Amino acid sequence: MRPLIIIDVAHLKGTYQGTNLVAVGMDGNNQIIPIATGVSQGETGESWTWFLRKLKDCIGEVPNLAIISDRHYAIILACKTVFPNSFHGFCCRHLMMNYGMQSERYKVLYWSTCKAYTEQEFDRLMSDIQAVRPDAHHKLVEAGIEKWSRAKCPANRYNYMTSNSAESVNALTKEVRKIPITALMDWYRDRLRKWYYERREKHKDSQDEELTPWASAKIRYRMLKIPNWIVNGVVRYSIYEVRDNKMIHMVYLEKCECTCRRWQLSGLPCGHVCAIARVEALTNVNNLAKPWFLNSTIKATYKGIVYPIKDIPTWQTPNDLQVVLPPVMGNKLPGRPKNKDRIRSQGEGPILTRCGRCGVMGHNRTACNVLLPSVQNTGIRIDGMHQQGMYEPQHISNNMEDMYHPQQENTPNNFIYEQNPIHFKLWRMFCHSANTKQAS
């Protein structure tokens, strides 16, 4: 595969709140293939260093290796420690969200700047960002232009500008991360078995010297864009000048280079190379592509067999197994810890809230569930009652006064009056209105 590793982390949701570290790669058909996964206590420098060291023990020292991740300080420290000779680039999408460039007004300009191939185009677009968003321009420069731009990149990140591939795997484990860790690892193994089998069967009848379906589609799309391009030969089968609809580029076939830089960065022949193949009547440009995109390479990628695991009752369990205790999760939440047992200062008492709806102490209007009497059919307006004197005792008839006197002990109304004065006043209004109608 291409020497590319995309890493990311996802938080577990089970009993032990750990983190799931994952590293993925991309095959010649632009498909995600998990390389390694692990579980650690948290996203710390120690955890990422342990994970990358285990990964390096498996893959060794890979030349021209590129690592893409978000801009977490722990990942930066671990990459410098474990892979000091490799290129570590940042995910452009994380920078876009952190620096406020996600709006429709600035998104197109930002991504055009990130994906620019030449330095001249990059400098022009960066000037536009500085004109409209000087604060974002300052932050992008502080993050390191060589870490996120394609034009200024000192190495090759193989046209992958984000860590979306690793986040796609994390999206698949959204529900699986709730189960125990051993079951999570078994899910990864079963997913690998399924993907290896399907992709092995898909490419088993393909020609080894042909390009993968994804690479072939890319070449066909570029061939459709070049019918009006002008090709001028300089040295036959070596150096050519190609005039596209915008600029003039030089193509060096022996060096596998083009001044547009698409060929050397992606590994697939660019449109200028396809234009030369059309003029020189070349049958195909498969031999000009990197070997990552050949069917023979993708067959070798999925040559390994992932065997299933038998049912647990069929396992042969030794008697001298070591007892493994649960991990000690000492994760501390960021910020100052909450202290619910704070000692009150002198003279400080508990703060009591009164409900603005029923008047009872101990809750507010949002949590109020007291059933108030309905006054819709009494013929009395709620507004202006206090000015009209309807809350005064003389407006209440004697028979209702005897039945629900507020000073009478052990009566329902006495409880209502003490706990809910507004409820009691509304009830007296209702009784007064009913007695008035009955008398009339």
Short mmCIF file of C-alpha atoms in Angstrom, two decimals:
data_model
loop_
_atom_site.label_atom_id
_atom_site.label_comp_id
_atom_site.label_asym_id
_atom_site.label_seq_id
_atom_site.Cartn_x
_atom_site.Cartn_y
_atom_site.Cartn_z
CA MET A 1 0.00 0.00 0.00
CA ARG A 2 0.97 3.63 -0.01
CA PRO A 3 3.19 4.50 2.98
CA LEU A 4 0.35 6.39 4.62
CA ILE A 5 -1.12 6.02 8.13
CA ILE A 6 -4.15 7.93 9.38
CA ILE A 7 -4.71 7.80 13.14
CA ASP A 8 -7.55 8.91 15.38
CA VAL A 9 -9.13 8.16 18.74
CA ALA A 10 -12.66 7.46 19.96
CA HIS A 11 -13.92 7.33 23.54
CA LEU A 12 -15.40 4.14 24.94
CA LYS A 13 -18.88 4.21 26.49
CA GLY A 14 -18.84 1.08 28.61
CA THR A 15 -18.02 0.49 32.26
CA TYR A 16 -14.38 1.48 31.85
CA GLN A 17 -14.21 4.89 30.22
CA GLY A 18 -11.09 4.33 28.14
CA THR A 19 -10.17 5.37 24.62
CA ASN A 20 -9.98 3.35 21.42
CA LEU A 21 -6.90 4.17 19.32
CA VAL A 22 -7.06 3.24 15.65
CA ALA A 23 -4.70 3.45 12.68
CA VAL A 24 -5.89 2.90 9.10
CA GLY A 25 -4.42 2.94 5.62
CA MET A 26 -5.74 3.27 2.07
CA ASP A 27 -5.41 0.53 -0.55
CA GLY A 28 -5.02 0.97 -4.30
CA ASN A 29 -8.78 1.06 -4.80
CA ASN A 30 -9.20 3.96 -2.34
CA GLN A 31 -10.72 1.70 0.31
CA ILE A 32 -10.12 1.95 4.04
CA ILE A 33 -8.18 -0.89 5.61
CA PRO A 34 -7.63 -0.96 9.40
CA ILE A 35 -3.99 -1.53 10.32
CA ALA A 36 -4.00 -1.50 14.12
CA THR A 37 -6.31 -0.79 17.03
CA GLY A 38 -5.86 -0.66 20.77
CA VAL A 39 -7.42 0.50 24.02
CA SER A 40 -5.73 2.82 26.49
CA GLN A 41 -6.68 4.71 29.62
CA GLY A 42 -6.88 8.09 27.88
CA GLU A 43 -5.61 10.22 25.03
CA THR A 44 -2.27 11.01 26.60
CA GLY A 45 1.28 11.18 25.33
CA GLU A 46 2.12 7.95 27.13
CA SER A 47 -0.80 6.09 25.50
CA TRP A 48 -0.04 7.30 21.98
CA THR A 49 3.67 6.54 22.39
CA TRP A 50 2.85 2.99 23.51
CA PHE A 51 0.45 2.51 20.59
CA LEU A 52 2.83 3.83 17.93
CA ARG A 53 5.74 1.81 19.31
CA LYS A 54 3.69 -1.38 19.04
CA LEU A 55 2.76 -0.35 15.51
CA LYS A 56 6.39 0.29 14.59
CA ASP A 57 7.34 -3.16 15.88
CA CYS A 58 4.99 -4.59 13.24
CA ILE A 59 5.70 -2.40 10.20
CA GLY A 60 9.30 -1.41 10.89
CA GLU A 61 10.98 1.71 9.55
CA VAL A 62 9.01 2.62 6.40
CA PRO A 63 10.67 5.09 4.02
CA ASN A 64 8.66 8.17 2.97
CA LEU A 65 6.04 7.40 5.61
CA ALA A 66 3.32 10.03 6.14
CA ILE A 67 1.12 10.22 9.26
CA ILE A 68 -2.08 12.30 9.30
CA SER A 69 -4.00 13.15 12.45
CA ASP A 70 -5.61 16.01 14.29
CA ARG A 71 -3.48 18.59 16.09
CA HIS A 72 -3.56 16.95 19.52
CA TYR A 73 -0.43 17.64 21.55
CA ALA A 74 -0.13 13.98 22.63
CA ILE A 75 -0.05 12.76 19.02
CA ILE A 76 2.53 15.37 18.05
CA LEU A 77 4.78 14.29 20.92
CA ALA A 78 4.39 10.57 20.15
CA CYS A 79 5.11 10.99 16.42
CA LYS A 80 8.29 12.93 17.18
CA THR A 81 9.39 10.23 19.61
CA VAL A 82 8.53 7.06 17.66
CA PHE A 83 8.66 8.19 14.02
CA PRO A 84 11.18 11.05 13.96
CA ASN A 85 12.03 10.52 10.27
CA SER A 86 8.43 10.48 9.05
CA PHE A 87 6.21 13.35 8.01
CA HIS A 88 3.35 14.23 10.35
CA GLY A 89 0.58 16.32 8.80
CA PHE A 90 -2.55 17.84 10.29
CA CYS A 91 -6.14 17.21 9.29
CA CYS A 92 -7.39 20.23 7.35
CA ARG A 93 -10.96 19.73 8.46
CA HIS A 94 -10.04 20.07 12.14
CA LEU A 95 -8.23 23.32 11.38
CA MET A 96 -11.25 24.59 9.46
CA MET A 97 -13.56 23.95 12.43
CA ASN A 98 -11.12 25.35 15.01
CA TYR A 99 -10.38 28.55 13.11
CA GLY A 100 -13.95 29.44 12.10
CA MET A 101 -13.66 28.79 8.36
CA GLN A 102 -16.64 26.42 8.07
CA SER A 103 -19.16 28.98 6.78
CA GLU A 104 -20.17 28.91 3.14
CA ARG A 105 -18.49 32.26 2.60
CA TYR A 106 -14.99 31.05 3.53
CA LYS A 107 -15.15 27.28 3.05
CA VAL A 108 -14.42 27.27 -0.69
CA LEU A 109 -11.51 29.66 -0.29
CA TYR A 110 -10.04 27.64 2.57
CA TRP A 111 -10.18 24.29 0.78
CA SER A 112 -8.80 25.78 -2.41
CA THR A 113 -5.84 27.01 -0.39
CA CYS A 114 -5.28 23.63 1.28
CA LYS A 115 -5.49 21.70 -2.00
CA ALA A 116 -3.41 24.06 -4.13
CA TYR A 117 -0.63 22.16 -5.93
CA THR A 118 1.75 25.00 -6.83
CA GLU A 119 3.30 27.57 -4.53
CA GLN A 120 2.21 30.47 -6.77
CA GLU A 121 -1.44 29.48 -6.48
CA PHE A 122 -1.09 28.89 -2.76
CA ASP A 123 0.43 32.34 -2.11
CA ARG A 124 -2.35 34.03 -4.08
CA LEU A 125 -5.07 32.23 -2.12
CA MET A 126 -3.39 32.92 1.22
CA SER A 127 -3.42 36.61 0.37
CA ASP A 128 -7.17 36.37 -0.19
CA ILE A 129 -7.62 34.74 3.23
CA GLN A 130 -5.55 37.45 4.86
CA ALA A 131 -7.75 40.10 3.25
CA VAL A 132 -11.08 38.64 4.45
CA ARG A 133 -10.03 36.84 7.67
CA PRO A 134 -6.76 38.20 9.08
CA ASP A 135 -7.27 36.42 12.41
CA ALA A 136 -7.69 33.01 10.72
CA HIS A 137 -4.68 33.73 8.50
CA HIS A 138 -2.55 34.39 11.58
CA LYS A 139 -3.66 31.12 13.21
CA LEU A 140 -3.01 29.10 10.05
CA VAL A 141 0.52 30.46 9.85
CA GLU A 142 1.10 29.68 13.54
CA ALA A 143 -0.07 26.08 13.04
CA GLY A 144 2.66 25.56 10.44
CA ILE A 145 1.92 25.95 6.74
CA GLU A 146 3.95 22.85 5.88
CA LYS A 147 1.73 20.75 8.18
CA TRP A 148 -1.59 21.34 6.40
CA SER A 149 -0.93 22.71 2.90
CA ARG A 150 -0.28 20.55 -0.13
CA ALA A 151 1.88 23.07 -1.97
CA LYS A 152 4.27 23.79 0.92
CA CYS A 153 4.43 20.21 2.21
CA PRO A 154 8.08 19.07 2.41
CA ALA A 155 7.06 15.41 1.95
CA ASN A 156 4.26 13.57 0.20
CA ARG A 157 0.92 13.08 1.94
CA TYR A 158 -0.47 11.26 -1.13
CA ASN A 159 -3.36 13.69 -1.69
CA TYR A 160 -5.06 12.88 1.64
CA MET A 161 -5.82 16.12 3.44
CA THR A 162 -8.07 14.91 6.28
CA SER A 163 -8.34 12.13 8.83
CA ASN A 164 -11.86 11.22 7.68
CA SER A 165 -10.82 7.63 6.93
CA ALA A 166 -10.05 6.91 10.60
CA GLU A 167 -13.15 8.79 11.71
CA SER A 168 -15.24 6.62 9.38
CA VAL A 169 -14.05 3.54 11.25
CA ASN A 170 -14.91 5.26 14.54
CA ALA A 171 -18.38 5.98 13.20
CA LEU A 172 -18.86 2.25 12.57
CA THR A 173 -18.00 1.51 16.21
CA LYS A 174 -20.41 4.08 17.63
CA GLU A 175 -22.68 1.43 19.14
CA VAL A 176 -20.00 -1.24 19.51
CA ARG A 177 -17.95 0.92 21.85
CA LYS A 178 -20.59 0.33 24.53
CA ILE A 179 -19.76 -3.38 24.84
CA PRO A 180 -16.79 -4.86 26.77
CA ILE A 181 -13.30 -4.42 25.39
CA THR A 182 -12.83 -8.09 24.46
CA ALA A 183 -16.06 -8.00 22.45
CA LEU A 184 -14.88 -4.79 20.75
CA MET A 185 -11.65 -6.46 19.66
CA ASP A 186 -13.62 -9.42 18.36
CA TRP A 187 -15.80 -7.01 16.36
CA TYR A 188 -12.69 -5.60 14.71
CA ARG A 189 -11.48 -9.10 13.87
CA ASP A 190 -14.82 -10.09 12.35
CA ARG A 191 -14.96 -6.85 10.33
CA LEU A 192 -11.50 -7.52 8.94
CA ARG A 193 -12.48 -11.06 8.02
CA LYS A 194 -15.52 -9.78 6.13
CA TRP A 195 -13.63 -7.04 4.29
CA TYR A 196 -10.71 -9.29 3.36
CA TYR A 197 -13.04 -11.94 1.98
CA GLU A 198 -15.20 -9.55 -0.04
CA ARG A 199 -12.28 -7.64 -1.56
CA ARG A 200 -10.32 -10.80 -2.28
CA GLU A 201 -13.27 -12.23 -4.19
CA LYS A 202 -13.90 -8.93 -5.99
CA HIS A 203 -10.42 -8.71 -7.50
CA LYS A 204 -9.61 -12.39 -8.00
CA ASP A 205 -10.51 -12.35 -11.74
CA SER A 206 -8.92 -8.98 -12.57
CA GLN A 207 -5.80 -8.65 -14.70
CA ASP A 208 -2.66 -8.07 -12.68
CA GLU A 209 -1.21 -5.47 -15.05
CA GLU A 210 -4.42 -3.42 -15.11
CA LEU A 211 -5.29 -0.57 -12.77
CA THR A 212 -7.85 -0.91 -10.01
CA PRO A 213 -11.44 0.21 -10.77
CA TRP A 214 -11.02 3.43 -8.81
CA ALA A 215 -7.75 4.34 -10.53
CA SER A 216 -9.16 3.46 -13.96
CA ALA A 217 -12.14 5.74 -13.37
CA LYS A 218 -9.77 8.58 -12.46
CA ILE A 219 -7.81 8.11 -15.67
CA ARG A 220 -10.98 7.99 -17.81
CA TYR A 221 -12.23 11.21 -16.24
CA ARG A 222 -8.95 12.96 -17.02
CA MET A 223 -9.00 11.70 -20.60
CA LEU A 224 -12.37 13.40 -21.12
CA LYS A 225 -10.94 16.80 -20.14
CA ILE A 226 -8.03 16.94 -22.60
CA PRO A 227 -9.42 16.93 -26.19
CA ASN A 228 -8.54 20.63 -26.72
CA TRP A 229 -5.16 20.62 -25.02
CA ILE A 230 -2.14 21.33 -27.20
CA VAL A 231 0.94 19.11 -26.91
CA ASN A 232 4.35 20.25 -28.18
CA GLY A 233 7.25 17.84 -28.19
CA VAL A 234 10.69 18.83 -26.95
CA VAL A 235 12.45 15.47 -26.70
CA ARG A 236 10.50 12.48 -28.02
CA TYR A 237 9.27 10.17 -25.27
CA SER A 238 11.05 12.32 -22.72
CA ILE A 239 10.11 16.02 -22.48
CA TYR A 240 6.88 17.67 -23.63
CA GLU A 241 5.14 21.01 -23.35
CA VAL A 242 1.39 20.86 -22.74
CA ARG A 243 -0.93 23.86 -23.00
CA ASP A 244 -4.17 23.35 -21.13
CA ASN A 245 -7.02 25.82 -20.94
CA LYS A 246 -5.29 27.86 -18.24
CA MET A 247 -1.51 27.41 -18.12
CA ILE A 248 1.54 25.84 -19.79
CA HIS A 249 3.19 22.88 -18.07
CA MET A 250 6.30 20.83 -18.73
CA VAL A 251 6.17 17.03 -18.51
CA TYR A 252 9.27 14.89 -17.91
CA LEU A 253 8.33 11.29 -18.62
CA GLU A 254 11.67 9.80 -17.55
CA LYS A 255 11.51 11.50 -14.15
CA CYS A 256 7.74 10.90 -13.78
CA GLU A 257 7.27 14.57 -13.07
CA CYS A 258 4.97 17.36 -14.22
CA THR A 259 5.11 21.00 -13.24
CA CYS A 260 1.47 20.81 -12.11
CA ARG A 261 2.69 18.36 -9.38
CA ARG A 262 -0.41 16.17 -9.57
CA TRP A 263 1.48 13.21 -11.00
CA GLN A 264 4.17 13.02 -8.32
CA LEU A 265 1.82 13.73 -5.41
CA SER A 266 -1.03 11.36 -6.29
CA GLY A 267 0.89 8.61 -8.10
CA LEU A 268 -1.57 8.61 -11.03
CA PRO A 269 -0.77 10.27 -14.39
CA CYS A 270 -2.22 13.76 -14.55
CA GLY A 271 -4.19 15.20 -17.44
CA HIS A 272 -1.04 16.51 -19.14
CA VAL A 273 0.43 13.00 -19.24
CA CYS A 274 -2.85 11.68 -20.64
CA ALA A 275 -2.70 14.34 -23.37
CA ILE A 276 0.78 13.14 -24.35
CA ALA A 277 -0.47 9.55 -24.45
CA ARG A 278 -3.26 10.63 -26.80
CA VAL A 279 -0.86 12.41 -29.18
CA GLU A 280 1.73 9.64 -29.15
CA ALA A 281 -1.00 7.00 -29.65
CA LEU A 282 -0.13 5.13 -26.49
CA THR A 283 -2.61 2.35 -25.71
CA ASN A 284 -2.71 3.06 -21.97
CA VAL A 285 -0.83 4.82 -19.20
CA ASN A 286 -0.84 1.98 -16.70
CA ASN A 287 2.92 1.70 -16.76
CA LEU A 288 3.18 5.37 -15.77
CA ALA A 289 1.16 4.89 -12.57
CA LYS A 290 2.63 3.89 -9.24
CA PRO A 291 2.49 0.17 -8.43
CA TRP A 292 0.06 0.87 -5.55
CA PHE A 293 -2.79 1.14 -8.07
CA LEU A 294 -2.23 -2.18 -9.85
CA ASN A 295 -4.52 -5.15 -9.33
CA SER A 296 -1.52 -7.30 -8.49
CA THR A 297 -0.78 -5.06 -5.52
CA ILE A 298 -4.32 -5.05 -4.18
CA LYS A 299 -4.43 -8.84 -4.47
CA ALA A 300 -1.31 -9.03 -2.35
CA THR A 301 -2.84 -6.60 0.13
CA TYR A 302 -5.73 -8.95 0.92
CA LYS A 303 -3.86 -12.20 0.47
CA GLY A 304 -3.85 -12.88 4.20
CA ILE A 305 -6.66 -14.93 5.71
CA VAL A 306 -8.44 -13.86 8.89
CA TYR A 307 -9.80 -17.00 10.53
CA PRO A 308 -12.94 -16.93 12.68
CA ILE A 309 -12.96 -17.84 16.37
CA LYS A 310 -14.90 -20.80 17.68
CA ASP A 311 -17.70 -20.53 20.21
CA ILE A 312 -16.66 -19.90 23.80
CA PRO A 313 -17.96 -23.28 25.13
CA THR A 314 -15.57 -25.07 22.75
CA TRP A 315 -12.48 -23.27 24.04
CA GLN A 316 -9.84 -25.27 25.88
CA THR A 317 -9.23 -23.26 29.03
CA PRO A 318 -6.07 -24.08 31.06
CA ASN A 319 -6.32 -24.30 34.82
CA ASP A 320 -3.31 -22.07 35.54
CA LEU A 321 -4.66 -18.88 34.01
CA GLN A 322 -3.61 -15.66 35.66
CA VAL A 323 -6.39 -13.67 37.29
CA VAL A 324 -6.57 -10.23 35.70
CA LEU A 325 -8.06 -7.50 37.86
CA PRO A 326 -10.12 -4.66 36.38
CA PRO A 327 -8.08 -1.63 35.38
CA VAL A 328 -7.74 1.28 37.74
CA MET A 329 -9.28 4.19 35.86
CA GLY A 330 -7.88 7.32 37.44
CA ASN A 331 -9.04 9.75 34.80
CA LYS A 332 -9.70 13.23 36.14
CA LEU A 333 -12.09 15.56 34.42
CA PRO A 334 -10.60 18.83 33.17
CA GLY A 335 -11.10 21.91 35.26
CA ARG A 336 -11.73 22.44 38.95
CA PRO A 337 -13.51 19.48 40.58
CA LYS A 338 -17.03 20.07 41.83
CA ASN A 339 -17.42 20.12 45.63
CA LYS A 340 -20.98 19.42 46.72
CA ASP A 341 -20.08 19.35 50.44
CA ARG A 342 -18.97 22.96 50.69
CA ILE A 343 -19.09 24.42 54.20
CA ARG A 344 -21.23 27.56 54.29
CA SER A 345 -19.75 30.71 55.65
CA GLN A 346 -21.02 32.43 58.79
CA GLY A 347 -24.51 33.78 58.35
CA GLU A 348 -25.00 32.04 55.03
CA GLY A 349 -28.15 29.97 54.75
CA PRO A 350 -29.66 27.79 52.10
CA ILE A 351 -31.22 29.58 49.16
CA LEU A 352 -34.93 28.82 48.89
CA THR A 353 -36.88 29.38 45.73
CA ARG A 354 -40.57 30.22 45.50
CA CYS A 355 -42.68 29.09 42.56
CA GLY A 356 -44.04 31.99 40.57
CA ARG A 357 -47.07 29.93 39.52
CA CYS A 358 -48.42 28.42 42.74
CA GLY A 359 -46.38 30.25 45.38
CA VAL A 360 -45.05 27.11 47.12
CA MET A 361 -41.47 27.12 48.39
CA GLY A 362 -39.01 24.50 47.17
CA HIS A 363 -39.45 24.52 43.39
CA ASN A 364 -39.76 26.93 40.48
CA ARG A 365 -42.31 27.51 37.75
CA THR A 366 -40.66 25.02 35.37
CA ALA A 367 -40.97 22.09 37.81
CA CYS A 368 -44.41 23.06 39.13
CA ASN A 369 -47.02 20.30 38.96
CA VAL A 370 -49.71 21.77 41.30
CA LEU A 371 -53.19 21.58 39.82
CA LEU A 372 -54.82 25.01 40.04
CA PRO A 373 -58.65 25.48 39.86
CA SER A 374 -60.09 26.55 36.57
CA VAL A 375 -61.73 29.99 36.49
CA GLN A 376 -62.69 30.03 32.83
CA ASN A 377 -66.46 29.74 33.39
CA THR A 378 -66.85 31.87 36.53
CA GLY A 379 -67.39 35.10 34.68
CA ILE A 380 -64.64 36.82 36.73
CA ARG A 381 -61.57 38.41 35.13
CA ILE A 382 -58.21 37.51 36.58
CA ASP A 383 -56.57 40.82 35.83
CA GLY A 384 -57.46 43.70 38.10
CA MET A 385 -58.91 41.55 40.93
CA HIS A 386 -56.72 43.11 43.55
CA GLN A 387 -57.84 46.62 42.58
CA GLN A 388 -61.50 45.58 42.71
CA GLY A 389 -61.13 44.16 46.20
CA MET A 390 -62.17 40.64 45.31
CA TYR A 391 -59.49 39.19 47.57
CA GLU A 392 -61.13 40.68 50.66
CA PRO A 393 -63.03 38.35 53.07
CA GLN A 394 -66.27 40.39 52.92
CA HIS A 395 -66.85 39.27 49.30
CA ILE A 396 -67.24 35.64 50.38
CA SER A 397 -70.62 34.28 51.38
CA ASN A 398 -71.21 32.97 54.88
CA ASN A 399 -71.99 29.37 53.94
CA MET A 400 -68.73 28.94 51.99
CA GLU A 401 -66.88 30.77 54.79
CA ASP A 402 -68.10 28.19 57.30
CA MET A 403 -67.16 25.26 55.10
CA TYR A 404 -63.64 26.39 54.23
CA HIS A 405 -62.52 28.76 56.95
CA PRO A 406 -58.71 29.27 56.76
CA GLN A 407 -58.32 29.15 60.56
CA GLN A 408 -60.09 25.80 60.94
CA GLU A 409 -57.68 23.05 61.85
CA ASN A 410 -57.34 19.69 60.08
CA THR A 411 -59.25 20.82 57.01
CA PRO A 412 -58.16 20.50 53.42
CA ASN A 413 -58.48 24.23 52.96
CA ASN A 414 -56.20 24.93 55.90
CA PHE A 415 -53.53 22.82 54.23
CA ILE A 416 -54.09 24.60 50.93
CA TYR A 417 -53.88 28.02 52.60
CA GLU A 418 -50.62 27.27 54.38
CA GLN A 419 -48.93 25.52 51.50
CA ASN A 420 -50.51 27.34 48.59
CA PRO A 421 -51.95 30.81 49.35
CA ILE A 422 -52.63 31.64 45.70
CA HIS A 423 -54.50 28.37 45.30
CA PHE A 424 -56.67 29.28 48.31
CA LYS A 425 -57.46 32.78 47.01
CA LEU A 426 -58.49 31.44 43.63
CA TRP A 427 -60.71 28.87 45.36
CA ARG A 428 -62.44 31.59 47.42
CA MET A 429 -63.04 33.58 44.25
CA PHE A 430 -64.60 30.55 42.63
CA CYS A 431 -66.88 29.92 45.64
CA HIS A 432 -67.92 33.58 45.77
CA SER A 433 -68.85 33.55 42.09
CA ALA A 434 -70.85 30.32 42.49
CA ASN A 435 -72.79 31.65 45.48
CA THR A 436 -73.54 34.90 43.68
CA LYS A 437 -74.96 33.07 40.67
CA GLN A 438 -76.97 30.74 42.94
CA ALA A 439 -78.49 33.67 44.83
CA SER A 440 -79.42 35.48 41.66
#
